[in-house]
PDB file of C-alpha atoms in Angstrom:
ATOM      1  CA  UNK A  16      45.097-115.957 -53.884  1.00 47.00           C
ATOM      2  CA  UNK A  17      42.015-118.177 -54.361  1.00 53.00           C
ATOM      3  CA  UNK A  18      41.434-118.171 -50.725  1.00 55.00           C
ATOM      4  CA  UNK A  19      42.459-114.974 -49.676  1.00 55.00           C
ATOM      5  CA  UNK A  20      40.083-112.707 -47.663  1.00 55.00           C
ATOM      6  CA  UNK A  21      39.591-109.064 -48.210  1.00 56.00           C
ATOM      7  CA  UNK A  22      38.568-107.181 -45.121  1.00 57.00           C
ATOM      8  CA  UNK A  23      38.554-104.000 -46.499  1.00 55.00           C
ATOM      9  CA  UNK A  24      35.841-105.446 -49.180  1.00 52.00           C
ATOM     10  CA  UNK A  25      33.877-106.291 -46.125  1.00 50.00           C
ATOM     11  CA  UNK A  26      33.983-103.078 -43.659  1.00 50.00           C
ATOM     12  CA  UNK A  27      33.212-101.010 -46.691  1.00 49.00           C
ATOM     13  CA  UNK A  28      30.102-102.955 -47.537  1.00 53.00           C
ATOM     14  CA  UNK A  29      29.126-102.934 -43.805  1.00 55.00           C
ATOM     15  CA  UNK A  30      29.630 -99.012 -43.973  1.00 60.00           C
ATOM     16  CA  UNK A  31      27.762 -97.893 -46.892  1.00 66.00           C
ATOM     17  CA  UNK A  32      24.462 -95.210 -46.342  1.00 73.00           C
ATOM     18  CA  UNK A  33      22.637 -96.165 -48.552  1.00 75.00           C
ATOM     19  CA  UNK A  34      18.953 -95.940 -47.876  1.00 72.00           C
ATOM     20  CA  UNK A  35      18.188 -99.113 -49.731  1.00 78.00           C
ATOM     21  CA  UNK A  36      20.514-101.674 -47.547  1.00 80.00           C
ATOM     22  CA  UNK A  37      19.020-103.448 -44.891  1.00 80.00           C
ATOM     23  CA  UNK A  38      17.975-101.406 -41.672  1.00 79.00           C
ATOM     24  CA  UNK A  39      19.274 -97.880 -43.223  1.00 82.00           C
ATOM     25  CA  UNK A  40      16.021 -96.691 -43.499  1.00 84.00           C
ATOM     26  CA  UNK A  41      15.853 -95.892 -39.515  1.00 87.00           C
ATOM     27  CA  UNK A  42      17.945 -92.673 -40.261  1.00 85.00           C
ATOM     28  CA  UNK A  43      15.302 -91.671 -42.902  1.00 86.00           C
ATOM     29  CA  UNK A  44      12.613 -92.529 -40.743  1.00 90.00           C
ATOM     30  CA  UNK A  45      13.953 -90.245 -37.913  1.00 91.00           C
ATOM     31  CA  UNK A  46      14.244 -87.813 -39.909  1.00 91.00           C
ATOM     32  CA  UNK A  47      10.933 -87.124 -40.673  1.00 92.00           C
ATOM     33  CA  UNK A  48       9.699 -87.898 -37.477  1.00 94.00           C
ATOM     34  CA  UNK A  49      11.848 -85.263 -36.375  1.00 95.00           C
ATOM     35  CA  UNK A  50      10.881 -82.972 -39.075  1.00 94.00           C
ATOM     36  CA  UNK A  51       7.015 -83.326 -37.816  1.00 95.00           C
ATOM     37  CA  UNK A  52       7.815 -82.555 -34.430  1.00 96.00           C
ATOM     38  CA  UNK A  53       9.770 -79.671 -35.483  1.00 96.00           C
ATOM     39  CA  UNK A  54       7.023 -78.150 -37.762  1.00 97.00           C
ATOM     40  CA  UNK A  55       4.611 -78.752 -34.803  1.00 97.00           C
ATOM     41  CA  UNK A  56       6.682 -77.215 -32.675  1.00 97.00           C
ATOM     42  CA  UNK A  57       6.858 -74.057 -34.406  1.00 97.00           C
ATOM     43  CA  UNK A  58       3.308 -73.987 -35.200  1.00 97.00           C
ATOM     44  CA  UNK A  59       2.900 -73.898 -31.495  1.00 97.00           C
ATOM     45  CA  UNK A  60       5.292 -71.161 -31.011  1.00 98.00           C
ATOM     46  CA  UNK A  61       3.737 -68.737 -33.693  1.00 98.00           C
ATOM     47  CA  UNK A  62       0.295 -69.973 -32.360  1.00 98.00           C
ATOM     48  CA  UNK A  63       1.144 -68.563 -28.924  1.00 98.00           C
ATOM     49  CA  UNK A  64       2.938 -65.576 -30.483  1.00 98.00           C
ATOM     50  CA  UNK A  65      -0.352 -64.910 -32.145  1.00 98.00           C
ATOM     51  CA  UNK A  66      -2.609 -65.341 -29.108  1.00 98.00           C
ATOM     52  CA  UNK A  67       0.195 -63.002 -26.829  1.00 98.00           C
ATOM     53  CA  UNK A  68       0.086 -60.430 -30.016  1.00 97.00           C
ATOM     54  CA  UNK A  69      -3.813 -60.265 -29.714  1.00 97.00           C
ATOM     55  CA  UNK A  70      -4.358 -59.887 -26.026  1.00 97.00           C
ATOM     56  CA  UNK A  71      -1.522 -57.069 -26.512  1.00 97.00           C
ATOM     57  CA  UNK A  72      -3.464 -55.271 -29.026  1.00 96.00           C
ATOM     58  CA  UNK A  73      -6.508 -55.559 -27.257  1.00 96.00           C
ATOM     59  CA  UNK A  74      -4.939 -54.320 -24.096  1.00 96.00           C
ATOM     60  CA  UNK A  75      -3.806 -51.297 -26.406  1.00 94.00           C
ATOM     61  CA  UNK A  76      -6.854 -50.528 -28.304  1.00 94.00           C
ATOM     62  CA  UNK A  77      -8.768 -50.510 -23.963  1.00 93.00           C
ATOM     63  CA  UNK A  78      -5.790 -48.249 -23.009  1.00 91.00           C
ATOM     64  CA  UNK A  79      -6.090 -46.056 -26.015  1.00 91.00           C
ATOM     65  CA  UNK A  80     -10.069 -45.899 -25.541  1.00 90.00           C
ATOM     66  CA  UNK A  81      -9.783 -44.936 -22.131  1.00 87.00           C
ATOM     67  CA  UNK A  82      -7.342 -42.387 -22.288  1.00 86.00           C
ATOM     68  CA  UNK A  83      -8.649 -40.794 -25.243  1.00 86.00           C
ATOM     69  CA  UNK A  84     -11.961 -40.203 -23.763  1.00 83.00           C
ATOM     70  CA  UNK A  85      -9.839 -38.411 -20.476  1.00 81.00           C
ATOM     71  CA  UNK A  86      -7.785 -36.068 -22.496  1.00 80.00           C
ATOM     72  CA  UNK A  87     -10.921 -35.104 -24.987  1.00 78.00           C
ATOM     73  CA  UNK A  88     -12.760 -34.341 -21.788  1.00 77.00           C
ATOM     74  CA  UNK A  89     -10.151 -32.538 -20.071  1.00 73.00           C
ATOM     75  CA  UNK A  90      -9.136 -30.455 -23.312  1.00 70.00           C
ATOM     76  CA  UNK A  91     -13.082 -29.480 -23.816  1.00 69.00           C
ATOM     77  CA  UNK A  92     -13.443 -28.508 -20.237  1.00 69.00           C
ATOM     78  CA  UNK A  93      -9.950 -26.650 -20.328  1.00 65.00           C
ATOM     79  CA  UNK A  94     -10.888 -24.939 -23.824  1.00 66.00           C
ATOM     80  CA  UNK A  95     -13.742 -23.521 -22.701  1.00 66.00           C
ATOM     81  CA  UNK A  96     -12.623 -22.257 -19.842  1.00 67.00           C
ATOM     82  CA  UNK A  97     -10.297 -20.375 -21.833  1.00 63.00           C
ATOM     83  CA  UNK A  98     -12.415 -19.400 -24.130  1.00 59.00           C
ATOM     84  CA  UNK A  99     -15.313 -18.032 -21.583  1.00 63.00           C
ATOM     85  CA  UNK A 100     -12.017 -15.914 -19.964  1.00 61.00           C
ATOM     86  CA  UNK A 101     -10.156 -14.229 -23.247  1.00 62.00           C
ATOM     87  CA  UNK A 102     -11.505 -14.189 -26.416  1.00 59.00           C
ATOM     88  CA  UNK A 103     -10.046 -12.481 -28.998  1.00 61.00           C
ATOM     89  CA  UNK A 104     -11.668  -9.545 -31.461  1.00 60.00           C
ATOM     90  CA  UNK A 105     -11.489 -11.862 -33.589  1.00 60.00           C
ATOM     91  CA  UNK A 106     -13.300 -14.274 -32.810  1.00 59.00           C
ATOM     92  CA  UNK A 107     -16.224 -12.164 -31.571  1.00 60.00           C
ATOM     93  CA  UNK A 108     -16.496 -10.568 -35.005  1.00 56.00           C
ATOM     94  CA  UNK A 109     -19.535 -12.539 -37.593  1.00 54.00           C
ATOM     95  CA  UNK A 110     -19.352  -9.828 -40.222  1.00 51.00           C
ATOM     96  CA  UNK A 111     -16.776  -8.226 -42.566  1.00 52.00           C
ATOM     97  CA  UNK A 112     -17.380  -4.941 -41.189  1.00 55.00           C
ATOM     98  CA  UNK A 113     -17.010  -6.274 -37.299  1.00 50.00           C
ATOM     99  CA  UNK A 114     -13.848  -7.954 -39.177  1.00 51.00           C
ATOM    100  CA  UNK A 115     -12.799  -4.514 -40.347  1.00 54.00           C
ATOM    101  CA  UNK A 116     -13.368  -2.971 -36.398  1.00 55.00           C
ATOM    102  CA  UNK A 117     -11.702  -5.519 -35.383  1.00 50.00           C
ATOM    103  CA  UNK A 118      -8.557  -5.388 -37.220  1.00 52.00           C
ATOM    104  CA  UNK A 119      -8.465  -1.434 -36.206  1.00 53.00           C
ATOM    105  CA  UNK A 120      -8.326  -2.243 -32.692  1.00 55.00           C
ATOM    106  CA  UNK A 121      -5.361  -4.941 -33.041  1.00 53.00           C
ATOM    107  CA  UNK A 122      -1.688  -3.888 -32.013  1.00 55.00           C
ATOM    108  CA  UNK A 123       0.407  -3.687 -34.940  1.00 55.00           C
ATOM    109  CA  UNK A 124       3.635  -4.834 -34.135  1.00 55.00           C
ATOM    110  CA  UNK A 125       5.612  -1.548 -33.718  1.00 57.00           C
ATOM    111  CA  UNK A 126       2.537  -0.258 -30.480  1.00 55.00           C
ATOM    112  CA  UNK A 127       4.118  -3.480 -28.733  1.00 53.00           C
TER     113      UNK A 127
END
């Protein structure tokens, strides 16, 4: 068996991962490379996630402004039109003894 020849010896050596055999460090070397693209990738995506987030709260905080100053105005202009036409005993009274009238002219709840 002196000159006998092992194939299976061979293919197994030819086989092996190992990062330290000759030429295996490509895999290793892709790897990262890939890794960096992927990181840069997602930075980009949470970058433009960020700048769509932004101009969305932005938009918001105009629509919220503008609106806001609408319904204030409207409520004012409604309140006091309501208040010019009915205004309660109540609210007409500025002393305890206009309070006191003023209870005396209320409905209790058995006149209604």
């Amino acid at each position: 068996m002196s000159g006998s020849y092992d194939e299976s010896a061979v293919a197994l050596e030819e086989t092996t991962d190992s990062f330290w055999e000759v030429g295996n460090y490509k895999r290793t070397v892709k790897r990262i490379d890939d890794g960096h693209r992927l990181c840069n990738d997602l930075l980009s995506c949470l970058q433009e996630r960020a700048k769509i987030e932004k101009a969305y709260g932005q938009q918001l905080t105009d629509w919220a402004k503008r609106w806001r100053q609408l319904i204030e105005k409207g409520f004012q202009t409604k309140w006091a039109r309501v208040h010019k036409e009915q205004v309660s005993p109540l609210h007409k009274c500025e002393t305890s003894e206009g309070l006191s009238r003023a209870s005396l002219s209320v409905p209790s709840s058995k006149e209604i």
